[in-house]
Short mmCIF file of C-alpha atoms (C1' of nucleotides) in Angstrom, two decimals:
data_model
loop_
_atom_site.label_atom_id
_atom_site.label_comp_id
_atom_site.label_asym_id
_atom_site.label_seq_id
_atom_site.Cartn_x
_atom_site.Cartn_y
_atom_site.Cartn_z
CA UNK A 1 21.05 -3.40 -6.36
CA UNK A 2 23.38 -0.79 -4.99
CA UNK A 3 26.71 -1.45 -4.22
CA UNK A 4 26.50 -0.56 -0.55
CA UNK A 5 24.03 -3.51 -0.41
CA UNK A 6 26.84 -5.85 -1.85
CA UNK A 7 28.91 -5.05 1.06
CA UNK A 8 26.61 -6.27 3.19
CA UNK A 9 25.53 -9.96 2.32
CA UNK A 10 27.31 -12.78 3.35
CA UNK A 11 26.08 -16.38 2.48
CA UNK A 12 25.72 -20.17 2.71
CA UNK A 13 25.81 -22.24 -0.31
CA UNK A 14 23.86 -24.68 -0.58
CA UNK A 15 23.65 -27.22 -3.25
CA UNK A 16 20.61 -29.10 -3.92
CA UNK A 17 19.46 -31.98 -6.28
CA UNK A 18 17.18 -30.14 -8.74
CA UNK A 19 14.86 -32.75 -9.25
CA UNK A 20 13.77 -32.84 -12.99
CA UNK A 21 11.59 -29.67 -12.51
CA UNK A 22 11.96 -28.30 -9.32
CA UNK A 23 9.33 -26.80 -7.79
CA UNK A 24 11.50 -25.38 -4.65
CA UNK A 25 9.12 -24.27 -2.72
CA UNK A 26 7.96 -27.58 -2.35
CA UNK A 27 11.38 -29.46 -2.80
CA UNK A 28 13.29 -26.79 -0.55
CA UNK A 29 10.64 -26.38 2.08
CA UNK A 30 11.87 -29.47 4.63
CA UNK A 31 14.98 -27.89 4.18
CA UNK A 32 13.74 -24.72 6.02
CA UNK A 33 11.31 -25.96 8.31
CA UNK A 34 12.81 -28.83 10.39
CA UNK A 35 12.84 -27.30 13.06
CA UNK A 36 10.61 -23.81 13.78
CA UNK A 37 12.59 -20.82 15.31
CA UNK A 38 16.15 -22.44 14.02
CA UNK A 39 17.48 -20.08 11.59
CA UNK A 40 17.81 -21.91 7.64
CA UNK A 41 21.20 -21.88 8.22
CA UNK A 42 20.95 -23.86 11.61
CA UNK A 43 18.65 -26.23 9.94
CA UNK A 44 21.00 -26.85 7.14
CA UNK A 45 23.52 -27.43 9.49
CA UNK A 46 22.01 -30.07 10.95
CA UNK A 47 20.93 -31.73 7.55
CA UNK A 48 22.41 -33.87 5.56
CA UNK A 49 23.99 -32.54 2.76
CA UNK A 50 25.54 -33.55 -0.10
CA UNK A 51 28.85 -32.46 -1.09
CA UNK A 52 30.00 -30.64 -4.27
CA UNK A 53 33.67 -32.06 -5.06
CA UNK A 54 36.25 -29.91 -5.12
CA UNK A 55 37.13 -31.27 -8.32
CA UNK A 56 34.29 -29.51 -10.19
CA UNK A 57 33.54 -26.27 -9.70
CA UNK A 58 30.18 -24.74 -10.51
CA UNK A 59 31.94 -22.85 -13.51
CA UNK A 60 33.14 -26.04 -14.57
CA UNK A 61 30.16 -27.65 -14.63
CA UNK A 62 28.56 -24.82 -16.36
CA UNK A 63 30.94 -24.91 -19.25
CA UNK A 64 31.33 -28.52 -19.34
CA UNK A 65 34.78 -28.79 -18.83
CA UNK A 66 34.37 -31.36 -16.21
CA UNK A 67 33.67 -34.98 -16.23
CA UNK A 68 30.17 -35.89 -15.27
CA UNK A 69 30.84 -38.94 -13.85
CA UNK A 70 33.29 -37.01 -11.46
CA UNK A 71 30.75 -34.69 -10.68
CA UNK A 72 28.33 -37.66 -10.00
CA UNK A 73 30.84 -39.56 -7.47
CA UNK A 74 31.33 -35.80 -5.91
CA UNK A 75 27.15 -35.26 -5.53
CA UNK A 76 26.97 -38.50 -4.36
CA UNK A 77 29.01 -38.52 -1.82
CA UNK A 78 26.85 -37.49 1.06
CA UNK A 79 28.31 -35.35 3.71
CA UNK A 80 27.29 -32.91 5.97
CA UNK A 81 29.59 -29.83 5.58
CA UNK A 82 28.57 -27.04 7.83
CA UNK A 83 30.84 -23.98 7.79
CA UNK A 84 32.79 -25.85 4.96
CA UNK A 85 35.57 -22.78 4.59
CA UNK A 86 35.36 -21.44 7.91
CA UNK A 87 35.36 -17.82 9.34
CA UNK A 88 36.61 -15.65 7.15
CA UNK A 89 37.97 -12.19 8.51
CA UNK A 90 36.73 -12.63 11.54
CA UNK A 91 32.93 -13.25 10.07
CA UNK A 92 31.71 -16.25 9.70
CA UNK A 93 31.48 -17.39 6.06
CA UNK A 94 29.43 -20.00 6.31
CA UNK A 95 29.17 -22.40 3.77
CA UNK A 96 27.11 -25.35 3.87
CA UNK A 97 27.39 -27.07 0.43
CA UNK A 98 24.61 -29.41 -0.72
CA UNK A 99 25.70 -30.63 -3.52
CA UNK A 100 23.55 -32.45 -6.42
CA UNK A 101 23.06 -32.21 -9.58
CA UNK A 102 21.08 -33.85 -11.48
CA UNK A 103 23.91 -34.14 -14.10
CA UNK A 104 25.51 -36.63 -12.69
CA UNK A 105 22.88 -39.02 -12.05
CA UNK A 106 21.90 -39.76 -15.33
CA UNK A 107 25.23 -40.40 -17.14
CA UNK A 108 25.69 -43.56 -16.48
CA UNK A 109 22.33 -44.30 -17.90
CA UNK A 110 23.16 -42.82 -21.62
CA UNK A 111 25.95 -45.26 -22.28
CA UNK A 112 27.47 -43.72 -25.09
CA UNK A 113 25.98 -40.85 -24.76
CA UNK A 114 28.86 -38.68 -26.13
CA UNK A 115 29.97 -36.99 -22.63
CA UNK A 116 33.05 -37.54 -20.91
CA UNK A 117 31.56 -38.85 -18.00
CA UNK A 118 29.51 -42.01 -17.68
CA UNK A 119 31.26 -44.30 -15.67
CA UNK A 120 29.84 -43.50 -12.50
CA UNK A 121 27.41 -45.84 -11.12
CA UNK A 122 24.57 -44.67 -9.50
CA UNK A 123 24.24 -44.71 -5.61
CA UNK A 124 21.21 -44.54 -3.67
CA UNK A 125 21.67 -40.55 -3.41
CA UNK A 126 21.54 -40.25 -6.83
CA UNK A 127 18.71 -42.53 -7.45
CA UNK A 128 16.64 -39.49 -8.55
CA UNK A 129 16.21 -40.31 -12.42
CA UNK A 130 17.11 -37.02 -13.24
CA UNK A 131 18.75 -34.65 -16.14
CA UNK A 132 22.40 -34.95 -18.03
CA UNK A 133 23.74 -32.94 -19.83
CA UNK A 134 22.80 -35.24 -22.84
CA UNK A 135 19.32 -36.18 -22.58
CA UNK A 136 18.28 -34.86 -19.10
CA UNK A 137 17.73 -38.41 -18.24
CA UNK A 138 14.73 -40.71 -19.00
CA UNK A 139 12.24 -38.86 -17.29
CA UNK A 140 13.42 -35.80 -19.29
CA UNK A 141 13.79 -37.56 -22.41
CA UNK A 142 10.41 -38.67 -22.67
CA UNK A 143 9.90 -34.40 -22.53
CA UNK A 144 12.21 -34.04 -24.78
CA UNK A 145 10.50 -36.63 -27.45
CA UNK A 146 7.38 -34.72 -25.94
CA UNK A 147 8.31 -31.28 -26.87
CA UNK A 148 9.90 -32.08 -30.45
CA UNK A 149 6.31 -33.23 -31.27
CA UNK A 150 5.58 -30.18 -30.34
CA UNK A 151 7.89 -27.79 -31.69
CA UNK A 152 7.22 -29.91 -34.77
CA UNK A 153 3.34 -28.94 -34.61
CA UNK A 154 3.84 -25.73 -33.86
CA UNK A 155 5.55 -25.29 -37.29
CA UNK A 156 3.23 -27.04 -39.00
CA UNK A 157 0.60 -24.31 -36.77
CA UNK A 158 2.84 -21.47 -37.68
CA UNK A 159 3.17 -22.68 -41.49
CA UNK A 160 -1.22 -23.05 -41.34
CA UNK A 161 -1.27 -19.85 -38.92
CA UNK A 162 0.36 -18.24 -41.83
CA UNK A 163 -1.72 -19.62 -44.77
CA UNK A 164 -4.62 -18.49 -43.37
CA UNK A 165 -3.93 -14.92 -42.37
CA UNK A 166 -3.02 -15.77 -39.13
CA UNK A 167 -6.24 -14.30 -37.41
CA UNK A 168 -6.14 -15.39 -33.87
CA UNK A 169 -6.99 -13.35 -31.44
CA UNK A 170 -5.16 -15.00 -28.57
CA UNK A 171 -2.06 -15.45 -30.55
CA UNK A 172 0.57 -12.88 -30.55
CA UNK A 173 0.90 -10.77 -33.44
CA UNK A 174 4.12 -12.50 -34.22
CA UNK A 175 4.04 -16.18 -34.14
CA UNK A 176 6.75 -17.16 -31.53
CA UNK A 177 9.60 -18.85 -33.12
CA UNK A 178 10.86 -21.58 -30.76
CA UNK A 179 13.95 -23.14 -30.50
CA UNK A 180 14.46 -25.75 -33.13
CA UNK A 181 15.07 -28.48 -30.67
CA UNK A 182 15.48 -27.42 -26.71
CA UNK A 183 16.26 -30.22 -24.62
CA UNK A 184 16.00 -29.98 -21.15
CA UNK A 185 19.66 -29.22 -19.80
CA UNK A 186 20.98 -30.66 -16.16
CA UNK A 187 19.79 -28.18 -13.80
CA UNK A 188 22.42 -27.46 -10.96
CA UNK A 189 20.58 -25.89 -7.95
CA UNK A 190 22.51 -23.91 -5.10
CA UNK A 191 21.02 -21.71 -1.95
CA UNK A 192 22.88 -19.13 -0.83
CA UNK A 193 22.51 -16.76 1.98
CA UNK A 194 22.79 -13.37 0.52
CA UNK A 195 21.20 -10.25 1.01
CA UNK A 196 20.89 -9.79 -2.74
CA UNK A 197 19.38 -12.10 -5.43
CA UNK A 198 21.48 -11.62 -8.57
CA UNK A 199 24.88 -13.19 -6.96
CA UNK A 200 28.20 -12.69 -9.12
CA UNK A 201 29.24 -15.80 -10.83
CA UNK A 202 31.78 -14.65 -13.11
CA UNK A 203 29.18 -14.71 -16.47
CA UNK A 204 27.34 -12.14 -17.70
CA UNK A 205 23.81 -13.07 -17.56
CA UNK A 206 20.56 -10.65 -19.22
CA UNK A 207 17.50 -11.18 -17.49
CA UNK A 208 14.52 -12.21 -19.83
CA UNK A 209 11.64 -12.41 -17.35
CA UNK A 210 10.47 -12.65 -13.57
CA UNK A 211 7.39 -14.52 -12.47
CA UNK A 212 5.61 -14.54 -9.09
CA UNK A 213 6.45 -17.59 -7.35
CA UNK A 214 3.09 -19.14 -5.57
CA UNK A 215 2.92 -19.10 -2.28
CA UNK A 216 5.88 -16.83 -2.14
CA UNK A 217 6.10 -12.68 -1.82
CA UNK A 218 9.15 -13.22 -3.70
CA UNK A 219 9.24 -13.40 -7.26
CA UNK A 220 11.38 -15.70 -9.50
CA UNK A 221 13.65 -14.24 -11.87
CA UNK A 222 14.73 -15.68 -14.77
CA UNK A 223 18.53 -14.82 -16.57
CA UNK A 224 20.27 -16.14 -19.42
CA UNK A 225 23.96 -15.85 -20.56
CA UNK A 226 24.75 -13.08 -22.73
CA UNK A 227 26.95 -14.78 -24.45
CA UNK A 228 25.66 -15.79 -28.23
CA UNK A 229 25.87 -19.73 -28.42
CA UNK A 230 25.40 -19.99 -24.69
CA UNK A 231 21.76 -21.33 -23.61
CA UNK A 232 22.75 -21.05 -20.17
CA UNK A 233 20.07 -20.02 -18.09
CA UNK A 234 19.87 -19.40 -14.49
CA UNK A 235 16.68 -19.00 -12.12
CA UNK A 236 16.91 -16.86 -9.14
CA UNK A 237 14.22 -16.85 -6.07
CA UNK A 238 14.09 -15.93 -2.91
CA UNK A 239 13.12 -18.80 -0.39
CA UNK A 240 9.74 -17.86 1.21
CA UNK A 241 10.90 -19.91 4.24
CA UNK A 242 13.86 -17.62 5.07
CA UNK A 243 14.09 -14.48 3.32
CA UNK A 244 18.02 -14.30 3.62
CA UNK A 245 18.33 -17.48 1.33
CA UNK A 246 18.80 -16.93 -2.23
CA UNK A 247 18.17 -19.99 -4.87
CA UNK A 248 19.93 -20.26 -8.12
CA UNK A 249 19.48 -22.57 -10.35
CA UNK A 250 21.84 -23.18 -13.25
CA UNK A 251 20.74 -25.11 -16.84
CA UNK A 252 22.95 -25.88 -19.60
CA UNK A 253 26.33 -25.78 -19.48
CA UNK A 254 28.33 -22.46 -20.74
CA UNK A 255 29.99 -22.71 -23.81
CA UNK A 256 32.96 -20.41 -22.84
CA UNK A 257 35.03 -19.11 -20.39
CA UNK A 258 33.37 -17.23 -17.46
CA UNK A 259 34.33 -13.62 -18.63
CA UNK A 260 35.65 -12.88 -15.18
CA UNK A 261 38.13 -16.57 -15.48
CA UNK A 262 39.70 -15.11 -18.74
CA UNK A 263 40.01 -11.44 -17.38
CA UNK A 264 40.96 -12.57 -13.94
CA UNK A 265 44.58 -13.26 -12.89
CA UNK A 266 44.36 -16.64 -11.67
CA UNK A 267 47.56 -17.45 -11.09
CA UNK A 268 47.56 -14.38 -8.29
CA UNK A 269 46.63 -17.25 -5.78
CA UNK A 270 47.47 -20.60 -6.80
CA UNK A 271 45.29 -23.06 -5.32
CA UNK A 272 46.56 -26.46 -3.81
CA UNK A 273 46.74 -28.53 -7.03
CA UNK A 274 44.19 -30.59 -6.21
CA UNK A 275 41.92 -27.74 -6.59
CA UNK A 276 40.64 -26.36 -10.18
CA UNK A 277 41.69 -22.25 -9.36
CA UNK A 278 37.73 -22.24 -10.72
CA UNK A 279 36.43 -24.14 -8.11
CA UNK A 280 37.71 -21.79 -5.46
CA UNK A 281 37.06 -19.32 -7.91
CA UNK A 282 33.58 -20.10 -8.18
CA UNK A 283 32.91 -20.37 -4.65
CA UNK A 284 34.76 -16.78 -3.86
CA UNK A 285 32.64 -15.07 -6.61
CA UNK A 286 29.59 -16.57 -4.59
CA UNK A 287 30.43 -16.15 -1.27
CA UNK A 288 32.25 -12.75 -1.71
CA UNK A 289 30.16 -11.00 -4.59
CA UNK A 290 30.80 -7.67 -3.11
CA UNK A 291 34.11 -7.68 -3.28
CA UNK A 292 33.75 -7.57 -6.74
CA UNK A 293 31.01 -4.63 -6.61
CA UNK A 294 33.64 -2.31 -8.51
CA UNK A 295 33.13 -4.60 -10.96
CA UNK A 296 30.91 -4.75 -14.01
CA UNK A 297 27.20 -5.51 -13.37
CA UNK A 298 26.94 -9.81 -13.76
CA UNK A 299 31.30 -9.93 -13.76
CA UNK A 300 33.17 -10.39 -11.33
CA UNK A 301 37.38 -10.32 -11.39
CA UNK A 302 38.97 -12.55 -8.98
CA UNK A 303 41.66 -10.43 -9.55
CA UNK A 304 40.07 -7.72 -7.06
CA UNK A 305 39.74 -9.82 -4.52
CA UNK A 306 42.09 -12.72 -4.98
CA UNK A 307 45.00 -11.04 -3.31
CA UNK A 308 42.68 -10.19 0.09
CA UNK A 309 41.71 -13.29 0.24
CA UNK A 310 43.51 -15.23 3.61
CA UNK A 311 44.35 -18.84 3.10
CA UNK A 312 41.46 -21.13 2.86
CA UNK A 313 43.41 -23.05 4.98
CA UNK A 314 40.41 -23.04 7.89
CA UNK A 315 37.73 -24.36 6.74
CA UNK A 316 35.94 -26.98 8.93
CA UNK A 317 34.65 -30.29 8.20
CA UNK A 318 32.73 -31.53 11.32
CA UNK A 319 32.28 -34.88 9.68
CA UNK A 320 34.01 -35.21 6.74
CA UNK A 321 32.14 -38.49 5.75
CA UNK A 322 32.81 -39.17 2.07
CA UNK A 323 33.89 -35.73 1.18
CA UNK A 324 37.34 -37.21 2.58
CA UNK A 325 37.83 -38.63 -0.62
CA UNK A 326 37.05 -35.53 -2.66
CA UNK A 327 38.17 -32.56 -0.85
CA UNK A 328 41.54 -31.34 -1.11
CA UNK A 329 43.34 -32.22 2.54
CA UNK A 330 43.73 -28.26 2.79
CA UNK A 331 40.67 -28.41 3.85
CA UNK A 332 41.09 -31.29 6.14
CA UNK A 333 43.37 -29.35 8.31
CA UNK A 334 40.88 -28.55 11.26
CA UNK A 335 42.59 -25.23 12.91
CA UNK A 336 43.03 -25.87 16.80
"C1'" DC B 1 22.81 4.03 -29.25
"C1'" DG B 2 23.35 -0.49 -27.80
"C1'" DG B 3 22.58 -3.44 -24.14
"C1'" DT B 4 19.68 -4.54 -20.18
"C1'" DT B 5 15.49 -4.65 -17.46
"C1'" DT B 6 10.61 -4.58 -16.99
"C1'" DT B 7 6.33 -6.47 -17.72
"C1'" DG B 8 2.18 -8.19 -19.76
"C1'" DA B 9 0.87 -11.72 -22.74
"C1'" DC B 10 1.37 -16.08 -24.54
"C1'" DC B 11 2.32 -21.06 -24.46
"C1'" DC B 12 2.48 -25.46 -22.44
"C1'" DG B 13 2.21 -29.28 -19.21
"C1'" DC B 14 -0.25 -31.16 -15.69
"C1'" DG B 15 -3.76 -32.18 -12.38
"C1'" DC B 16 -8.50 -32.31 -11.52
"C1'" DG C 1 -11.94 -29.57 -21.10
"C1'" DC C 2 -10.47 -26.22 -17.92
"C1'" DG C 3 -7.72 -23.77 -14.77
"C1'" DC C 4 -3.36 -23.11 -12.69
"C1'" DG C 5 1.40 -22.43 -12.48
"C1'" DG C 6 5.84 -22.33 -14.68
"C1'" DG C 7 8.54 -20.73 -18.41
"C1'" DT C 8 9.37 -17.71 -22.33
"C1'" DC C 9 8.79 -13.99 -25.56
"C1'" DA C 10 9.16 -9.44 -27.04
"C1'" DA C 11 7.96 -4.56 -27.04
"C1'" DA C 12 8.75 -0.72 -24.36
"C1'" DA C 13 11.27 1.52 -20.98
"C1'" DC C 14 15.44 2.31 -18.94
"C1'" DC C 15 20.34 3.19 -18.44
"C1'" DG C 16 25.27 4.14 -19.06
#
DNA sequence: CGGTTTTGACCCGCGC
DNA sequence: GCGCGGGTCAAAACCG
């Protein structure tokens, strides 16, 4: 991606339930065809979203900092939030924030289930049995179960393959070593509008494969943090439906700091306090990637762009509906 | 030279 | 059982 390129995108968010596996193209596609001619973003305007709170940010949920049961009230809470920050620099930022995450359905299920969260009960938005961070829910649990048998027999293949000279001809020359035990993390699923597909999120991410999406031109990339420790991955695509909308899909949580959170200078713009700094953070690394291009490839230092930024004092919440609760009354404040 | 990307092959789950 | 599609691996290529 060249720099120039950065300049150009601006973007929607948009946060999505990633329902246990996610096929988007089929999951996403009402989202993008309601009604024929309307631009996605139109559409999404008109849908029903559901709100990310304030009160997590996307970092946050990726390192786990953040209670679950938080972020389960805040995806619950069903709003529609077109144009959620409101023009920025005289272009129109939109950003039209559908939040849901699995993660926070599921918490309340696994009752001791060694989060911080939990306590959230489970509204009809959220009835989606769905991941956590623990056990990626029932539905994922029974994978789980599912694919420890399986890692177990693969051993036991690998430990055979091995006795016996290994001669398979379909096999890879070297027998792949899986993960001892891989659960299936909460999967956090955002669309963006943005001209490019990798968008800046602060951590540093190495992509480990790409895969042709069916019934798509555009191909799905796959990325994992760099970091050692961190199983963090991240799926990129392209909607088919509208070009111009990028999907990301988060799983796992990070184990660390965003890289660009401990190099950035946070306290250059304090945020209202009822705002993590990473939640606006966050959402400035994704809705302003390029103004972080003179930044490392898969960083991004709020500490570039920080100062530039005007006051997020515009953004506009045609109908607030639950998001009342959760978003900071900066954001309230309607301009005339 | 070390880290990242590319890319073909492999593996697995699932539906038929 | 088979084929398909999604996800991952890992060697090679690439890049700064």
């Amino acid at each position: 991606m060249s720099r120039e390129n950065r300049e150009l995108y601006h973007h929607d968010h948009h946060f999505l339930r990633d329902r246990s596996d996610l096929p988007f193209h089929d999951d996403l596609s009402p989202f993008f065809s309601q009604r024929p001619g309307a631009s996605a973003s139109q559409e999404l305007r008109g849908f029903h979203l559901q709100a990310a709170s304030p009160y997590m940010s996307i970092a946050e949920y990726l390192h786990g900092s953040s209670d679950y049961g938080l972020l389960s009230k805040a995806f619950d809470a069903s709003c529609s939030s077109p144009e959620m920050f409101g023009p920025r620099d005289g272009g129109l930022v939109k950003r039209e924030l559908v939040v849901d995450a699995s993660i926070g359905t599921n918490l309340n299920v696994s009752t001791g289930g060694g989060g911080d969260g939990g306590t959230t009960p489970l509204t009809p938005n959220s009835s989606v049995s769905s991941s956590s961070s623990e056990a990626a829910g029932e539905e994922d649990s029974g994978r789980c179960k599912k694919y420890q048998q399986k890692v177990e027999e693969e051993e036991k293949q690998q430990l055979k393959g091995s006795e016996e000279g290994g001669d398979k001809s379909k096999k890879v020359s070297k027998p792949r070593r899986k993960a001892e035990k891989r659960q299936r993390q909460p999967r956090f699923a955002f669309m963006t509008k943005s001209e490019v597909d990798h968008l800046e999120d602060g951590y540093r991410w190495r992509k480990y494969g790409q895969k042709a999406v069916k019934n798509s031109p555009y191909p799905r990339s796959y990325y994992r943090c760099t970091t050692q420790k961190c199983s963090v991955k991240k799926r990129v695509e392209r909607s088919y439906q509208d070009p111009t909308i990028v999907i990301t899909t988060y799983e796992g949580q990070h184990t660390h700091q965003s890289p660009a959170t401990i190099r950035g200078s946070t306290h250059l713009l304090a945020p209202p306090p009822t705002v993590p700094m990473s939640f606006r953070q966050d959402f400035l690394m994704h809705q302003m990637p390029h103004l972080s291009a003179g930044s490392q490839q898969g960083e991004a230092n709020p500490s570039m762009y920080l100062p530039t930024l005007p006051p997020l004092q515009q953004p506009q919440f045609p109908d607030y509906g639950l998001l009342q609760d959760i978003v900071p009354s900066f954001i309230h404040n309607k301009q005339p």
